Amino acid sequence: MAGFAFAKYEFRFKKPMFYSILATLILPIQLLVIPLFLLMSRLDMTNTYWAIILPWAANPLGIFLMRQNMRSIPDALLESARMDGATEFQLFYKIALPTMKSSLAALAIILFLFQWNLFLFPLVILEQGKYTIPVAINQLVGAQRVYYDQIMVAATLSIVPIFVLFLFLQKQFVSGILAGSVKE
């Protein structure tokens, strides 16, 4: 929705707000660990999966990608829907969102991989029983011995959800690539 707002609406401080959101992309995650931990502890969300999901729910990369893709929707299409009585939410859900299926699929895979590969923040915010897969795999490295066989099995099994997600969203990728082709 933020990408749609930045692409299709004019409002005060639009450019500075967008550039400040983009500027947050240069912040390393290691810099955000302590403030996010303090925030999650004040919200009493430590040792919950919501603590590792919510801070990245409005990802700046997602806002940027959706803004760039929403700019390709003709303003005349949205204006004609407004004249037909569509509300602003209907414009988003019935016109803009269906045209962005391939972009949303790409964004879903990128953000899922980002979350899936997080290591430091889940290590800090979660307790041992709720570790994510990268943190749990790291626990197989002992002080005296490294269990390479177990690490390899765990690493192989950890790609299964990523593979399933890609297979599920592959249709949207293909349809997005073929959207501009001419059928004979």
XYZ file of N, CA, C and O in Angstrom:
736
model
N 0.813 -1.196 0.000
C 0.000 0.000 0.000
C 0.854 1.257 0.000
O 0.483 2.256 -0.617
N 1.986 1.205 0.688
C 2.860 2.381 0.719
C 3.429 2.656 -0.664
O 3.524 3.814 -1.084
N 3.793 1.601 -1.387
C 4.286 1.785 -2.747
C 3.233 2.392 -3.654
O 3.536 3.235 -4.500
N 1.985 1.986 -3.468
C 0.880 2.553 -4.239
C 0.696 4.030 -3.910
O 0.502 4.858 -4.807
N 0.768 4.362 -2.638
C 0.607 5.758 -2.228
C 1.732 6.624 -2.778
O 1.486 7.729 -3.279
N 2.964 6.135 -2.715
C 4.084 6.920 -3.230
C 4.052 7.038 -4.757
O 4.547 8.005 -5.311
N 3.463 6.065 -5.425
C 3.434 6.096 -6.888
C 2.284 6.921 -7.442
O 2.432 7.607 -8.460
N 1.128 6.897 -6.795
C -0.080 7.446 -7.411
C -0.690 8.658 -6.721
O -1.626 9.235 -7.242
N -0.209 9.038 -5.576
C -0.792 10.179 -4.874
C 0.236 11.290 -4.704
O 1.433 11.027 -4.593
N -0.249 12.497 -4.676
C 0.593 13.660 -4.386
C 0.262 14.130 -2.977
O -0.899 14.362 -2.654
N 1.277 14.247 -2.155
C 1.078 14.743 -0.802
C 2.333 15.478 -0.355
O 3.394 15.358 -0.981
N 2.189 16.215 0.708
C 3.267 17.042 1.205
C 4.420 16.175 1.715
O 4.194 15.157 2.363
N 5.623 16.575 1.412
C 6.865 15.885 1.820
C 6.955 14.468 1.241
O 7.547 13.579 1.850
N 6.390 14.253 0.071
C 6.397 12.930 -0.548
C 7.822 12.476 -0.857
O 8.224 11.375 -0.473
N 8.589 13.310 -1.544
C 9.954 12.925 -1.901
C 10.864 12.765 -0.689
O 11.587 11.757 -0.602
N 10.881 13.707 0.262
C 11.746 13.485 1.432
C 11.383 12.231 2.222
O 12.269 11.529 2.718
N 10.091 11.942 2.335
C 9.678 10.728 3.046
C 10.166 9.482 2.315
O 10.683 8.541 2.935
N 10.008 9.481 0.989
C 10.429 8.315 0.222
C 11.941 8.129 0.297
O 12.430 7.013 0.490
N 12.686 9.215 0.179
C 14.146 9.106 0.249
C 14.629 8.729 1.645
O 15.633 8.026 1.782
N 13.917 9.145 2.668
C 14.310 8.725 4.019
C 14.032 7.236 4.221
O 14.789 6.547 4.909
N 12.958 6.734 3.614
C 12.696 5.292 3.671
C 13.787 4.532 2.924
O 14.292 3.512 3.394
N 14.176 5.041 1.763
C 15.264 4.399 1.016
C 16.582 4.457 1.771
O 17.395 3.534 1.688
N 16.803 5.537 2.509
C 18.056 5.679 3.255
C 18.186 4.615 4.336
O 19.309 4.251 4.711
N 17.069 4.089 4.819
C 17.153 3.043 5.839
C 17.712 1.734 5.276
O 18.113 0.869 6.050
N 17.754 1.603 3.957
C 18.331 0.390 3.363
C 19.831 0.284 3.616
O 20.388 -0.818 3.566
N 20.486 1.406 3.856
C 21.935 1.341 4.064
C 22.313 1.010 5.503
O 23.483 0.800 5.798
N 21.318 0.982 6.398
C 21.608 0.636 7.782
C 21.825 -0.870 7.904
O 20.962 -1.659 7.512
N 22.946 -1.285 8.452
C 23.146 -2.728 8.643
C 22.254 -3.260 9.757
O 21.913 -2.542 10.705
N 21.881 -4.499 9.646
C 20.990 -5.112 10.626
C 21.652 -5.131 12.004
O 20.983 -4.987 13.023
N 22.973 -5.263 12.040
C 23.680 -5.295 13.312
C 23.473 -4.006 14.098
O 23.466 -4.006 15.327
N 23.286 -2.904 13.399
C 23.039 -1.620 14.048
C 21.650 -1.562 14.677
O 21.434 -0.845 15.655
N 20.731 -2.325 14.152
C 19.343 -2.291 14.616
C 19.030 -3.299 15.719
O 17.941 -3.260 16.282
N 19.964 -4.183 16.031
C 19.667 -5.271 16.970
C 19.304 -4.742 18.353
O 18.287 -5.139 18.930
N 20.094 -3.841 18.904
C 19.830 -3.358 20.262
C 18.535 -2.548 20.330
O 17.693 -2.807 21.201
N 18.305 -1.560 19.432
C 17.027 -0.846 19.515
C 15.811 -1.755 19.310
O 14.796 -1.594 20.000
N 15.917 -2.709 18.388
C 14.788 -3.624 18.176
C 14.563 -4.533 19.382
O 13.427 -4.838 19.739
N 15.643 -4.963 20.003
C 15.501 -5.790 21.206
C 14.830 -4.997 22.325
O 13.933 -5.508 23.007
N 15.244 -3.744 22.514
C 14.622 -2.917 23.551
C 13.139 -2.681 23.251
O 12.301 -2.740 24.155
N 12.829 -2.441 21.983
C 11.428 -2.237 21.601
C 10.609 -3.495 21.845
O 9.512 -3.443 22.422
N 11.122 -4.642 21.425
C 10.384 -5.894 21.597
C 10.253 -6.267 23.071
O 9.238 -6.835 23.482
N 11.247 -5.942 23.872
C 11.130 -6.248 25.305
C 10.107 -5.327 25.972
O 9.386 -5.751 26.870
N 10.024 -4.064 25.531
C 8.991 -3.166 26.084
C 7.587 -3.608 25.662
O 6.622 -3.409 26.397
N 7.482 -4.179 24.475
C 6.191 -4.681 24.004
C 5.908 -6.092 24.514
O 4.890 -6.688 24.155
N 6.830 -6.626 25.320
C 6.721 -7.975 25.875
C 6.578 -9.021 24.770
O 5.716 -9.896 24.829
N 7.420 -8.901 23.756
C 7.361 -9.818 22.626
C 8.639 -10.629 22.459
O 8.820 -11.288 21.434
N 9.541 -10.578 23.442
C 10.753 -11.385 23.316
C 10.370 -12.861 23.370
O 9.385 -13.250 23.993
N 11.145 -13.659 22.698
C 10.938 -15.103 22.582
C 9.627 -15.457 21.886
O 8.998 -16.463 22.176
N 9.212 -14.598 20.952
C 8.059 -14.909 20.108
C 8.491 -14.742 18.648
O 9.407 -13.977 18.344
N 7.826 -15.458 17.773
C 8.142 -15.318 16.358
C 7.696 -13.963 15.805
O 8.237 -13.488 14.828
N 6.698 -13.354 16.458
C 6.267 -12.022 16.027
C 7.405 -11.007 16.165
O 7.470 -10.036 15.428
N 8.277 -11.237 17.105
C 9.400 -10.315 17.316
C 10.372 -10.316 16.147
O 11.046 -9.310 15.912
N 10.449 -11.406 15.414
C 11.343 -11.414 14.255
C 10.594 -11.153 12.948
O 11.224 -10.921 11.924
N 9.269 -11.151 12.992
C 8.482 -10.874 11.786
C 8.105 -9.401 11.690
O 8.285 -8.763 10.650
N 7.573 -8.827 12.763
C 7.027 -7.468 12.730
C 8.024 -6.360 12.375
O 7.651 -5.439 11.654
N 9.267 -6.401 12.846
C 10.165 -5.290 12.488
C 10.411 -5.145 10.981
O 10.737 -4.062 10.519
N 10.224 -6.220 10.236
C 10.449 -6.147 8.796
C 9.165 -6.299 8.002
O 9.186 -6.637 6.820
N 8.032 -6.037 8.614
C 6.751 -6.154 7.912
C 6.606 -5.086 6.830
O 6.034 -5.335 5.772
N 7.094 -3.905 7.089
C 7.078 -2.830 6.086
C 8.516 -2.604 5.636
O 9.172 -1.647 6.024
N 8.991 -3.507 4.809
C 10.379 -3.471 4.361
C 10.589 -2.348 3.354
O 9.803 -2.210 2.410
N 11.641 -1.543 3.500
C 11.893 -0.455 2.553
C 12.122 -0.951 1.124
O 11.738 -0.281 0.167
N 12.722 -2.125 0.988
C 12.918 -2.677 -0.351
C 11.586 -2.990 -1.007
O 11.385 -2.740 -2.200
N 10.648 -3.506 -0.238
C 9.311 -3.789 -0.764
C 8.587 -2.519 -1.171
O 7.923 -2.475 -2.210
N 8.713 -1.471 -0.370
C 8.080 -0.194 -0.711
C 8.675 0.343 -2.006
O 7.951 0.800 -2.894
N 9.993 0.256 -2.132
C 10.655 0.745 -3.348
C 10.223 -0.052 -4.579
O 9.856 0.533 -5.609
N 10.254 -1.381 -4.498
C 9.897 -2.210 -5.657
C 8.440 -2.020 -6.068
O 8.129 -1.921 -7.257
N 7.555 -1.947 -5.083
C 6.142 -1.760 -5.412
C 5.884 -0.368 -5.977
O 5.066 -0.214 -6.883
N 6.573 0.634 -5.480
C 6.419 1.987 -6.039
C 6.843 2.000 -7.503
O 6.141 2.550 -8.352
N 7.959 1.383 -7.794
C 8.444 1.366 -9.169
C 7.475 0.631 -10.086
O 7.246 1.046 -11.219
N 6.890 -0.458 -9.612
C 5.951 -1.217 -10.440
C 4.590 -0.540 -10.543
O 3.949 -0.590 -11.586
N 4.158 0.107 -9.486
C 2.859 0.795 -9.507
C 2.887 2.015 -10.424
O 1.838 2.437 -10.907
N 4.048 2.552 -10.666
C 4.147 3.706 -11.560
C 3.784 3.332 -12.995
O 3.452 4.190 -13.802
N 3.844 2.041 -13.325
C 3.525 1.608 -14.681
C 2.010 1.524 -14.929
O 1.593 1.386 -16.068
N 1.209 1.591 -13.880
C -0.252 1.566 -14.044
C -0.696 2.925 -14.552
O -0.368 3.954 -13.958
N -1.428 2.973 -15.653
C -1.862 4.272 -16.194
C -2.799 5.017 -15.232
O -3.713 4.424 -14.655
N -2.554 6.297 -15.090
C -3.410 7.121 -14.228
C -4.836 7.203 -14.780
O -5.790 7.338 -14.017
N -4.969 7.100 -16.109
C -6.298 7.162 -16.728
C -7.158 5.970 -16.293
O -8.378 6.108 -16.120
N -6.541 4.824 -16.099
C -7.266 3.647 -15.631
C -7.816 3.872 -14.229
O -8.978 3.569 -13.941
N -7.007 4.419 -13.362
C -7.452 4.695 -11.999
C -8.518 5.794 -11.981
O -9.488 5.720 -11.215
N -8.334 6.786 -12.822
C -9.306 7.885 -12.877
C -10.655 7.402 -13.396
O -11.709 7.813 -12.898
N -10.643 6.509 -14.369
C -11.919 5.984 -14.880
C -12.620 5.138 -13.818
O -13.846 5.154 -13.711
N -11.846 4.416 -13.017
C -12.452 3.637 -11.935
C -13.028 4.568 -10.871
O -14.088 4.282 -10.296
N -12.356 5.672 -10.614
C -12.897 6.659 -9.659
C -14.219 7.233 -10.168
O -15.152 7.431 -9.399
N -14.281 7.499 -11.468
C -15.511 8.046 -12.042
C -16.652 7.032 -11.978
O -17.825 7.404 -11.909
N -16.302 5.745 -11.986
C -17.313 4.694 -11.864
C -17.725 4.453 -10.416
O -18.558 3.594 -10.143
N -17.115 5.188 -9.483
C -17.518 5.097 -8.090
C -16.636 4.223 -7.221
O -17.025 3.883 -6.098
N -15.458 3.850 -7.694
C -14.560 3.008 -6.890
C -13.915 3.840 -5.780
O -13.538 4.987 -5.991
N -13.819 3.253 -4.601
C -13.130 3.918 -3.502
C -11.624 3.740 -3.680
O -11.176 2.981 -4.551
N -10.849 4.405 -2.839
C -9.391 4.302 -2.951
C -8.904 2.893 -2.641
O -7.969 2.395 -3.267
N -9.538 2.214 -1.677
C -9.161 0.838 -1.381
C -9.531 -0.092 -2.524
O -8.809 -1.049 -2.820
N -10.648 0.161 -3.189
C -11.023 -0.655 -4.343
C -10.040 -0.447 -5.488
O -9.749 -1.391 -6.225
N -9.555 0.773 -5.646
C -8.538 1.022 -6.673
C -7.314 0.148 -6.421
O -6.753 -0.434 -7.348
N -6.924 0.070 -5.164
C -5.746 -0.721 -4.834
C -6.000 -2.211 -5.001
O -5.241 -2.910 -5.662
N -7.081 -2.713 -4.393
C -7.323 -4.155 -4.369
C -7.845 -4.723 -5.679
O -7.555 -5.868 -6.005
N -8.605 -3.956 -6.440
C -9.219 -4.514 -7.644
C -8.500 -4.133 -8.933
O -8.704 -4.782 -9.956
N -7.692 -3.085 -8.905
C -7.009 -2.671 -10.131
C -5.501 -2.828 -10.012
O -4.864 -3.507 -10.817
N -4.919 -2.213 -8.997
C -3.461 -2.198 -8.888
C -2.893 -3.554 -8.481
O -1.939 -4.043 -9.091
N -3.463 -4.158 -7.467
C -2.920 -5.408 -6.943
C -2.932 -6.561 -7.952
O -1.929 -7.270 -8.074
N -4.013 -6.776 -8.704
C -3.979 -7.875 -9.674
C -2.940 -7.701 -10.788
O -2.451 -8.689 -11.334
N -2.584 -6.474 -11.104
C -1.587 -6.275 -12.160
C -0.164 -6.475 -11.657
O 0.755 -6.538 -12.464
N 0.004 -6.605 -10.368
C 1.330 -6.715 -9.778
C 1.676 -8.136 -9.306
O 2.571 -8.302 -8.497
N 1.001 -9.144 -9.826
C 1.208 -10.507 -9.339
C 2.660 -10.968 -9.474
O 3.229 -11.522 -8.540
N 3.280 -10.741 -10.615
C 4.656 -11.200 -10.790
C 5.612 -10.416 -9.898
O 6.556 -10.980 -9.351
N 5.367 -9.134 -9.734
C 6.210 -8.326 -8.853
C 6.041 -8.743 -7.396
O 7.015 -8.792 -6.646
N 4.812 -9.026 -7.006
C 4.574 -9.483 -5.639
C 5.207 -10.846 -5.389
O 5.695 -11.114 -4.292
N 5.203 -11.714 -6.401
C 5.844 -13.015 -6.254
C 7.352 -12.852 -6.073
O 7.953 -13.497 -5.207
N 7.954 -11.986 -6.857
C 9.393 -11.731 -6.713
C 9.695 -11.140 -5.346
O 10.652 -11.546 -4.669
N 8.882 -10.193 -4.929
C 9.083 -9.571 -3.620
C 8.889 -10.584 -2.500
O 9.634 -10.569 -1.508
N 7.917 -11.460 -2.630
C 7.682 -12.477 -1.603
C 8.898 -13.375 -1.450
O 9.313 -13.686 -0.321
N 9.488 -13.783 -2.552
C 10.669 -14.645 -2.466
C 11.849 -13.890 -1.878
O 12.572 -14.408 -1.020
N 12.061 -12.654 -2.287
C 13.186 -11.868 -1.765
C 13.037 -11.656 -0.260
O 13.987 -11.865 0.504
N 11.855 -11.244 0.183
C 11.653 -10.978 1.606
C 11.652 -12.262 2.431
O 12.124 -12.281 3.571
N 11.131 -13.346 1.860
C 11.176 -14.624 2.567
C 12.617 -15.071 2.758
O 12.994 -15.514 3.852
N 13.434 -14.952 1.724
C 14.847 -15.328 1.857
C 15.568 -14.431 2.856
O 16.425 -14.893 3.612
N 15.230 -13.153 2.860
C 15.824 -12.232 3.828
C 15.505 -12.686 5.249
O 16.395 -12.784 6.104
N 14.233 -12.961 5.516
C 13.831 -13.404 6.851
C 14.411 -14.771 7.184
O 14.815 -15.021 8.314
N 14.430 -15.652 6.215
C 14.890 -17.025 6.439
C 16.367 -17.052 6.817
O 16.788 -17.887 7.604
N 17.146 -16.140 6.250
C 18.587 -16.142 6.477
C 19.046 -15.249 7.626
O 20.241 -15.153 7.869
N 18.122 -14.583 8.310
C 18.527 -13.762 9.450
C 19.179 -14.645 10.509
O 18.685 -15.729 10.823
N 20.275 -14.152 11.060
C 20.974 -14.933 12.074
C 21.087 -14.201 13.403
O 20.667 -14.708 14.440
N 21.621 -12.993 13.376
C 21.948 -12.308 14.623
C 20.714 -11.932 15.433
O 20.649 -12.183 16.634
N 19.719 -11.327 14.795
C 18.546 -10.884 15.549
C 17.768 -12.055 16.142
O 17.391 -12.002 17.321
N 17.494 -13.146 15.399
C 16.832 -14.291 16.050
C 17.680 -14.907 17.174
O 17.134 -15.380 18.162
N 18.995 -14.852 17.032
C 19.864 -15.368 18.089
C 19.699 -14.556 19.370
O 19.690 -15.104 20.471
N 19.512 -13.254 19.231
C 19.382 -12.377 20.391
C 17.977 -12.420 20.983
O 17.813 -12.447 22.202
N 16.960 -12.450 20.152
C 15.581 -12.251 20.628
C 14.891 -13.553 21.040
O 13.953 -13.537 21.829
N 15.342 -14.689 20.507
C 14.679 -15.964 20.794
C 15.502 -16.808 21.762
O 16.725 -16.718 21.797
N 14.797 -17.650 22.522
C 15.474 -18.597 23.393
C 15.657 -19.915 22.650
O 15.086 -20.125 21.581
N 16.415 -20.810 23.231
C 16.874 -21.998 22.526
C 15.766 -22.859 21.947
O 15.914 -23.406 20.873
N 14.646 -22.971 22.548
C 13.580 -23.820 22.026
C 12.913 -23.283 20.777
O 12.237 -24.017 20.068
N 13.095 -22.002 20.470
C 12.412 -21.377 19.338
C 13.366 -20.858 18.274
O 12.986 -20.028 17.467
N 14.584 -21.307 18.257
C 15.565 -20.813 17.291
C 15.111 -21.043 15.850
O 14.451 -22.044 15.547
N 15.487 -20.137 14.981
C 15.261 -20.327 13.556
C 16.292 -21.323 13.026
O 17.259 -21.664 13.714
N 16.115 -21.768 11.806
C 16.978 -22.818 11.267
C 18.451 -22.396 11.181
O 19.318 -23.173 11.585
N 18.803 -21.190 10.684
C 20.233 -20.840 10.670
C 20.868 -20.834 12.063
O 22.008 -21.269 12.226
N 20.143 -20.373 13.059
C 20.680 -20.352 14.421
C 20.783 -21.778 14.967
O 21.764 -22.133 15.622
N 19.782 -22.597 14.683
C 19.813 -23.982 15.143
C 20.954 -24.760 14.491
O 21.604 -25.572 15.151
N 21.203 -24.500 13.217
C 22.325 -25.170 12.546
C 23.639 -24.752 13.188
O 24.549 -25.569 13.368
N 23.756 -23.511 13.568
C 24.975 -23.039 14.226
C 25.190 -23.728 15.571
O 26.332 -23.861 16.015
N 24.124 -24.163 16.220
C 24.252 -24.846 17.502
C 24.894 -26.221 17.357
O 25.324 -26.808 18.345
N 24.958 -26.731 16.121
C 25.599 -28.027 15.890
C 27.116 -27.939 15.910
O 27.803 -28.957 15.886
N 27.639 -26.734 15.954
C 29.086 -26.545 16.065
C 29.420 -26.585 17.542
O 29.077 -25.675 18.295
N 30.072 -27.643 17.958
C 30.415 -27.795 19.368
C 31.738 -27.137 19.705
O 32.489 -26.681 18.831
N 32.058 -27.094 20.978
C 33.320 -26.495 21.428
C 34.501 -27.387 21.077
O 35.590 -26.895 20.764
N 34.288 -28.694 21.120
C 35.373 -29.625 20.851
C 35.268 -30.280 19.474
O 36.279 -30.697 18.919
N 34.062 -30.362 18.939
C 33.857 -31.103 17.702
C 32.806 -30.416 16.849
O 31.824 -29.884 17.355
N 33.019 -30.459 15.547
C 32.046 -29.943 14.592
C 31.364 -31.145 13.952
O 32.017 -32.022 13.397
N 30.038 -31.164 14.040
C 29.268 -32.285 13.506
C 28.897 -31.991 12.053
O 27.781 -31.572 11.762
N 29.839 -32.240 11.147
C 29.634 -31.898 9.743
C 28.491 -32.681 9.107
O 27.760 -32.142 8.273
N 28.326 -33.937 9.480
C 27.252 -34.728 8.897
C 25.890 -34.157 9.260
O 25.012 -34.017 8.405
N 25.706 -33.780 10.509
C 24.437 -33.207 10.927
C 24.216 -31.823 10.319
O 23.090 -31.463 9.968
N 25.292 -31.059 10.192
C 25.180 -29.726 9.589
C 24.756 -29.834 8.129
O 23.912 -29.079 7.649
N 25.332 -30.790 7.404
C 24.980 -30.962 5.994
C 23.533 -31.419 5.825
O 22.823 -30.935 4.931
N 23.067 -32.326 6.669
C 21.678 -32.774 6.597
C 20.733 -31.616 6.919
O 19.740 -31.387 6.215
N 21.051 -30.865 7.969
C 20.197 -29.728 8.350
C 20.193 -28.652 7.269
O 19.141 -28.073 6.970
N 21.344 -28.384 6.667
C 21.407 -27.375 5.609
C 20.618 -27.826 4.383
O 19.929 -27.016 3.743
N 20.679 -29.102 4.063
C 19.925 -29.630 2.931
C 18.422 -29.544 3.200
O 17.649 -29.131 2.331
N 18.008 -29.908 4.400
C 16.585 -29.836 4.743
C 16.097 -28.390 4.856
O 14.915 -28.114 4.650
N 16.991 -27.463 5.153
C 16.566 -26.072 5.325
C 16.204 -25.398 4.008
O 15.537 -24.369 4.021
N 16.629 -25.977 2.879
C 16.264 -25.356 1.597
C 14.913 -25.830 1.074
O 14.407 -25.271 0.112
N 14.318 -26.840 1.723
C 13.033 -27.363 1.258
C 11.942 -26.289 1.258
O 11.242 -26.128 0.250
N 11.739 -25.503 2.327
C 10.697 -24.471 2.272
C 10.953 -23.420 1.191
O 10.012 -22.934 0.562
N 12.191 -23.074 0.969
C 12.524 -22.100 -0.075
C 12.176 -22.674 -1.443
O 11.608 -21.989 -2.298
N 12.493 -23.936 -1.656
C 12.190 -24.606 -2.911
C 10.682 -24.699 -3.133
O 10.194 -24.433 -4.234
N 9.935 -25.028 -2.085
C 8.475 -25.113 -2.189
C 7.884 -23.745 -2.508
O 6.992 -23.619 -3.354
N 8.376 -22.700 -1.855
C 7.892 -21.345 -2.128
C 8.162 -20.959 -3.581
O 7.305 -20.395 -4.257
N 9.355 -21.277 -4.077
C 9.669 -20.953 -5.458
C 8.764 -21.712 -6.421
O 8.281 -21.143 -7.399
N 8.525 -22.990 -6.172
C 7.639 -23.756 -7.045
C 6.221 -23.204 -7.013
O 5.539 -23.176 -8.038
N 5.778 -22.768 -5.851
C 4.439 -22.208 -5.714
C 4.304 -20.891 -6.482
O 3.273 -20.614 -7.087
N 5.346 -20.069 -6.470
C 5.284 -18.753 -7.106
C 5.849 -18.732 -8.527
O 5.873 -17.690 -9.170
N 6.286 -19.880 -9.030
C 6.884 -19.939 -10.367
C 5.880 -19.543 -11.450
O 6.238 -18.898 -12.435
N 4.623 -19.879 -11.288
C 3.592 -19.547 -12.271
C 3.476 -18.028 -12.440
O 3.343 -17.535 -13.554
N 3.558 -17.287 -11.323
C 3.479 -15.829 -11.408
C 4.692 -15.250 -12.134
O 4.572 -14.278 -12.860
N 5.858 -15.852 -11.939
C 7.045 -15.383 -12.650
C 6.886 -15.558 -14.151
O 7.150 -14.656 -14.939
N 6.437 -16.740 -14.550
C 6.285 -17.035 -15.969
C 5.214 -16.125 -16.582
O 5.402 -15.577 -17.669
N 4.105 -15.926 -15.884
C 3.073 -15.061 -16.429
C 3.543 -13.609 -16.513
O 3.170 -12.881 -17.415
N 4.374 -13.200 -15.578
C 4.917 -11.841 -15.629
C 5.881 -11.659 -16.768
O 5.913 -10.604 -17.421
N 6.654 -12.670 -17.069
C 7.609 -12.592 -18.183
C 6.863 -12.606 -19.511
O 7.206 -11.871 -20.441
N 5.813 -13.423 -19.603
C 5.077 -13.551 -20.851
C 4.008 -12.476 -21.041
O 3.345 -12.463 -22.067
N 3.840 -11.586 -20.077
C 2.763 -10.594 -20.146
C 2.933 -9.671 -21.331
O 1.948 -9.217 -21.925
N 4.138 -9.383 -21.743
C 4.340 -8.464 -22.857
C 4.496 -9.145 -24.203
O 4.656 -8.479 -25.222
N 4.435 -10.466 -24.228
C 4.642 -11.163 -25.494
C 3.362 -11.163 -26.342
O 2.260 -11.041 -25.835
N 3.544 -11.321 -27.635
C 2.414 -11.339 -28.561
C 2.073 -12.789 -28.868
O 2.934 -13.591 -29.212
N 0.796 -13.153 -28.723
C 0.367 -14.515 -29.031
C -0.019 -14.589 -30.493
O -0.687 -13.701 -31.028
N 0.392 -15.646 -31.153
C 0.067 -15.821 -32.580
C -1.029 -16.819 -32.765
O -1.204 -17.743 -32.084
